[in-house]
PDB file of C-alpha atoms in Angstrom:
ATOM      1  CA  MET A   1     -25.857   8.591  13.117  1.00 84.00           C
ATOM      2  CA  ASP A   2     -26.296   6.843   9.583  1.00 87.00           C
ATOM      3  CA  PHE A   3     -24.537   4.309   7.082  1.00 89.00           C
ATOM      4  CA  MET A   4     -23.394   4.994   3.443  1.00 93.00           C
ATOM      5  CA  ALA A   5     -22.081   2.689   0.896  1.00 95.00           C
ATOM      6  CA  ASP A   6     -19.574   2.847  -2.050  1.00 97.00           C
ATOM      7  CA  ARG A   7     -17.450   0.691  -4.020  1.00 97.00           C
ATOM      8  CA  LEU A   8     -13.842   0.059  -4.257  1.00 97.00           C
ATOM      9  CA  GLY A   9     -11.749   0.516  -7.567  1.00 96.00           C
ATOM     10  CA  ASP A  10     -12.411  -3.158  -7.756  1.00 97.00           C
ATOM     11  CA  GLY A  11     -15.753  -3.057  -7.403  1.00 97.00           C
ATOM     12  CA  ARG A  12     -16.228  -4.268  -3.629  1.00 97.00           C
ATOM     13  CA  GLN A  13     -18.638  -2.524  -1.500  1.00 98.00           C
ATOM     14  CA  PHE A  14     -17.499  -0.948   1.787  1.00 97.00           C
ATOM     15  CA  ARG A  15     -19.871   0.790   4.142  1.00 96.00           C
ATOM     16  CA  LEU A  16     -19.334   3.969   6.146  1.00 96.00           C
ATOM     17  CA  LEU A  17     -20.956   4.852   9.613  1.00 94.00           C
ATOM     18  CA  ASN A  18     -21.049   8.772   9.978  1.00 93.00           C
ATOM     19  CA  VAL A  19     -21.758  10.116  13.417  1.00 94.00           C
ATOM     20  CA  LEU A  20     -23.047  13.671  13.483  1.00 92.00           C
ATOM     21  CA  ASP A  21     -23.768  16.162  16.334  1.00 91.00           C
ATOM     22  CA  ASP A  22     -27.224  17.605  15.410  1.00 85.00           C
ATOM     23  CA  PHE A  23     -26.872  20.644  17.599  1.00 86.00           C
ATOM     24  CA  ASN A  24     -23.465  22.116  16.037  1.00 87.00           C
ATOM     25  CA  ARG A  25     -23.837  19.735  12.791  1.00 84.00           C
ATOM     26  CA  GLU A  26     -19.956  18.564  13.677  1.00 91.00           C
ATOM     27  CA  GLY A  27     -18.761  15.492  12.333  1.00 91.00           C
ATOM     28  CA  LEU A  28     -17.767  13.563  15.400  1.00 94.00           C
ATOM     29  CA  GLY A  29     -16.673  10.107  13.554  1.00 94.00           C
ATOM     30  CA  ILE A  30     -16.592   8.245  10.157  1.00 96.00           C
ATOM     31  CA  GLU A  31     -15.980   4.450  10.533  1.00 96.00           C
ATOM     32  CA  VAL A  32     -15.031   2.625   7.389  1.00 97.00           C
ATOM     33  CA  ASP A  33     -15.046  -1.125   6.647  1.00 97.00           C
ATOM     34  CA  PHE A  34     -16.625  -3.703   4.464  1.00 97.00           C
ATOM     35  CA  SER A  35     -19.059  -4.797   7.256  1.00 92.00           C
ATOM     36  CA  LEU A  36     -20.076  -2.704  10.346  1.00 90.00           C
ATOM     37  CA  PRO A  37     -22.143  -4.818  12.889  1.00 89.00           C
ATOM     38  CA  ALA A  38     -23.695  -3.853  15.647  1.00 87.00           C
ATOM     39  CA  GLU A  39     -20.451  -4.361  17.789  1.00 90.00           C
ATOM     40  CA  ARG A  40     -18.433  -2.071  15.623  1.00 92.00           C
ATOM     41  CA  VAL A  41     -21.357   0.497  15.880  1.00 91.00           C
ATOM     42  CA  ILE A  42     -21.240   0.385  19.841  1.00 93.00           C
ATOM     43  CA  ARG A  43     -17.227   0.355  20.035  1.00 95.00           C
ATOM     44  CA  SER A  44     -17.312   3.670  17.905  1.00 95.00           C
ATOM     45  CA  LEU A  45     -19.677   5.061  19.799  1.00 95.00           C
ATOM     46  CA  ASP A  46     -17.820   4.329  23.112  1.00 97.00           C
ATOM     47  CA  ARG A  47     -14.857   6.050  21.474  1.00 96.00           C
ATOM     48  CA  ILE A  48     -16.648   8.937  20.543  1.00 96.00           C
ATOM     49  CA  ILE A  49     -18.527   8.935  24.030  1.00 96.00           C
ATOM     50  CA  GLU A  50     -14.812   9.088  25.716  1.00 96.00           C
ATOM     51  CA  TRP A  51     -13.829  11.970  23.714  1.00 93.00           C
ATOM     52  CA  ARG A  52     -16.974  14.134  23.677  1.00 93.00           C
ATOM     53  CA  GLY A  53     -19.260  12.840  26.315  1.00 93.00           C
ATOM     54  CA  LYS A  54     -22.271  10.860  26.873  1.00 94.00           C
ATOM     55  CA  PRO A  55     -25.404  12.386  24.582  1.00 93.00           C
ATOM     56  CA  GLY A  56     -28.850  12.255  25.908  1.00 93.00           C
ATOM     57  CA  THR A  57     -30.379  10.806  22.662  1.00 92.00           C
ATOM     58  CA  ILE A  58     -28.948   9.062  19.640  1.00 90.00           C
ATOM     59  CA  ARG A  59     -31.442   9.595  16.440  1.00 87.00           C
ATOM     60  CA  VAL A  60     -31.055   6.524  14.087  1.00 84.00           C
ATOM     61  CA  ASP A  61     -32.922   5.202  11.012  1.00 77.00           C
ATOM     62  CA  ASN A  62     -34.183   1.562  11.072  1.00 74.00           C
ATOM     63  CA  GLY A  63     -31.447  -0.201   9.808  1.00 70.00           C
ATOM     64  CA  PRO A  64     -30.644  -3.860  11.278  1.00 67.00           C
ATOM     65  CA  GLU A  65     -27.744  -2.421  13.449  1.00 66.00           C
ATOM     66  CA  TYR A  66     -29.984   0.083  15.292  1.00 68.00           C
ATOM     67  CA  ILE A  67     -32.435  -2.364  15.820  1.00 65.00           C
ATOM     68  CA  SER A  68     -30.350  -5.056  17.097  1.00 71.00           C
ATOM     69  CA  GLY A  69     -30.401  -6.432  20.800  1.00 82.00           C
ATOM     70  CA  LYS A  70     -27.160  -5.802  21.411  1.00 88.00           C
ATOM     71  CA  LEU A  71     -27.181  -1.901  20.643  1.00 87.00           C
ATOM     72  CA  LEU A  72     -30.538  -1.900  23.094  1.00 87.00           C
ATOM     73  CA  ILE A  73     -28.817  -3.365  25.570  1.00 91.00           C
ATOM     74  CA  TRP A  74     -26.013  -1.073  25.413  1.00 93.00           C
ATOM     75  CA  ASP A  75     -28.079   2.188  25.234  1.00 91.00           C
ATOM     76  CA  GLU A  76     -30.078   1.209  28.234  1.00 92.00           C
ATOM     77  CA  LYS A  77     -26.701   0.442  30.188  1.00 94.00           C
ATOM     78  CA  GLN A  78     -25.429   3.628  29.271  1.00 95.00           C
ATOM     79  CA  GLY A  79     -28.742   5.607  29.911  1.00 95.00           C
ATOM     80  CA  ILE A  80     -28.835   6.680  26.314  1.00 94.00           C
ATOM     81  CA  THR A  81     -32.281   7.186  24.209  1.00 91.00           C
ATOM     82  CA  ILE A  82     -31.939   5.530  20.850  1.00 87.00           C
ATOM     83  CA  GLN A  83     -34.448   7.662  18.720  1.00 86.00           C
ATOM     84  CA  HIS A  84     -35.536   6.027  15.650  1.00 83.00           C
ATOM     85  CA  ILE A  85     -37.193   7.873  12.739  1.00 81.00           C
ATOM     86  CA  LYS A  86     -40.260   6.707  11.116  1.00 79.00           C
ATOM     87  CA  LEU A  87     -39.858   4.430   8.128  1.00 75.00           C
ATOM     88  CA  GLY A  88     -39.463   6.139   4.990  1.00 75.00           C
ATOM     89  CA  GLN A  89     -38.826   9.593   6.447  1.00 76.00           C
ATOM     90  CA  PRO A  90     -35.314  10.493   6.032  1.00 72.00           C
ATOM     91  CA  GLN A  91     -35.938  14.038   6.605  1.00 72.00           C
ATOM     92  CA  GLN A  92     -36.407  13.222  10.205  1.00 73.00           C
ATOM     93  CA  ASN A  93     -32.787  12.954  10.478  1.00 75.00           C
ATOM     94  CA  ALA A  94     -32.130  15.817   7.711  1.00 80.00           C
ATOM     95  CA  TYR A  95     -28.770  17.110   9.267  1.00 81.00           C
ATOM     96  CA  ILE A  96     -27.150  13.479   8.941  1.00 79.00           C
ATOM     97  CA  GLU A  97     -28.729  13.163   5.254  1.00 85.00           C
ATOM     98  CA  ARG A  98     -27.084  16.523   4.378  1.00 88.00           C
ATOM     99  CA  ASP A  99     -23.891  15.201   5.722  1.00 87.00           C
ATOM    100  CA  ASN A 100     -23.696  12.264   3.709  1.00 87.00           C
ATOM    101  CA  ARG A 101     -24.450  14.260   0.765  1.00 91.00           C
ATOM    102  CA  THR A 102     -21.691  16.444   1.495  1.00 92.00           C
ATOM    103  CA  VAL A 103     -19.233  13.365   2.304  1.00 93.00           C
ATOM    104  CA  ARG A 104     -20.293  11.667  -1.159  1.00 94.00           C
ATOM    105  CA  HIS A 105     -19.733  15.046  -3.214  1.00 94.00           C
ATOM    106  CA  GLU A 106     -16.630  16.571  -1.327  1.00 92.00           C
ATOM    107  CA  TRP A 107     -14.474  13.354  -1.189  1.00 92.00           C
ATOM    108  CA  LEU A 108     -16.150  10.015  -1.810  1.00 94.00           C
ATOM    109  CA  ASP A 109     -16.947  10.694  -5.617  1.00 94.00           C
ATOM    110  CA  GLN A 110     -13.645  12.565  -6.120  1.00 93.00           C
ATOM    111  CA  TYR A 111     -11.362   9.739  -5.864  1.00 93.00           C
ATOM    112  CA  ILE A 112     -11.079   6.007  -7.043  1.00 96.00           C
ATOM    113  CA  ILE A 113     -10.656   4.424  -3.676  1.00 97.00           C
ATOM    114  CA  GLU A 114      -8.749   1.210  -4.020  1.00 98.00           C
ATOM    115  CA  THR A 115      -8.934  -0.035  -0.312  1.00 97.00           C
ATOM    116  CA  THR A 116     -10.743   0.588   2.883  1.00 97.00           C
ATOM    117  CA  GLU A 117      -7.742   1.949   4.829  1.00 97.00           C
ATOM    118  CA  GLU A 118      -7.543   4.428   1.971  1.00 97.00           C
ATOM    119  CA  ALA A 119     -11.041   5.512   2.470  1.00 96.00           C
ATOM    120  CA  GLN A 120     -10.534   5.643   6.305  1.00 97.00           C
ATOM    121  CA  ASP A 121      -7.618   8.075   5.738  1.00 97.00           C
ATOM    122  CA  PHE A 122      -9.626  10.149   3.140  1.00 95.00           C
ATOM    123  CA  ALA A 123     -12.627  10.144   6.070  1.00 95.00           C
ATOM    124  CA  THR A 124     -10.062  11.295   8.782  1.00 94.00           C
ATOM    125  CA  LEU A 125      -8.615  14.030   6.838  1.00 94.00           C
ATOM    126  CA  TRP A 126     -11.912  15.113   5.853  1.00 93.00           C
ATOM    127  CA  LEU A 127     -13.323  15.436   9.167  1.00 90.00           C
TER     128      LEU A 127
END
């Protein structure tokens, strides 16, 4: 699980939450919006768990969404281990970093995106 950022045609920044299954390198979800706080991350993970089942571990970096008390309470209730990579060591999350590069190359950099809804549509079709 990782975040990316890009800009709309009018210059406003938006974020993408990318969730990837490390075992088979399958994209499980991309959430797009201007802000993706911990509550939104949890809601996205709950949807993915409903669809695919509960993982034993989720690997993340050390972003504020991943070290928030809300996520830590959620993972404890779910019985899921949150595994943080070491600071400055993105290679410890190599599959998601490669997925992020592919997202950027295959559709994010190919279009001038005007709205977050349009970005979400591209993300859904790409997945």
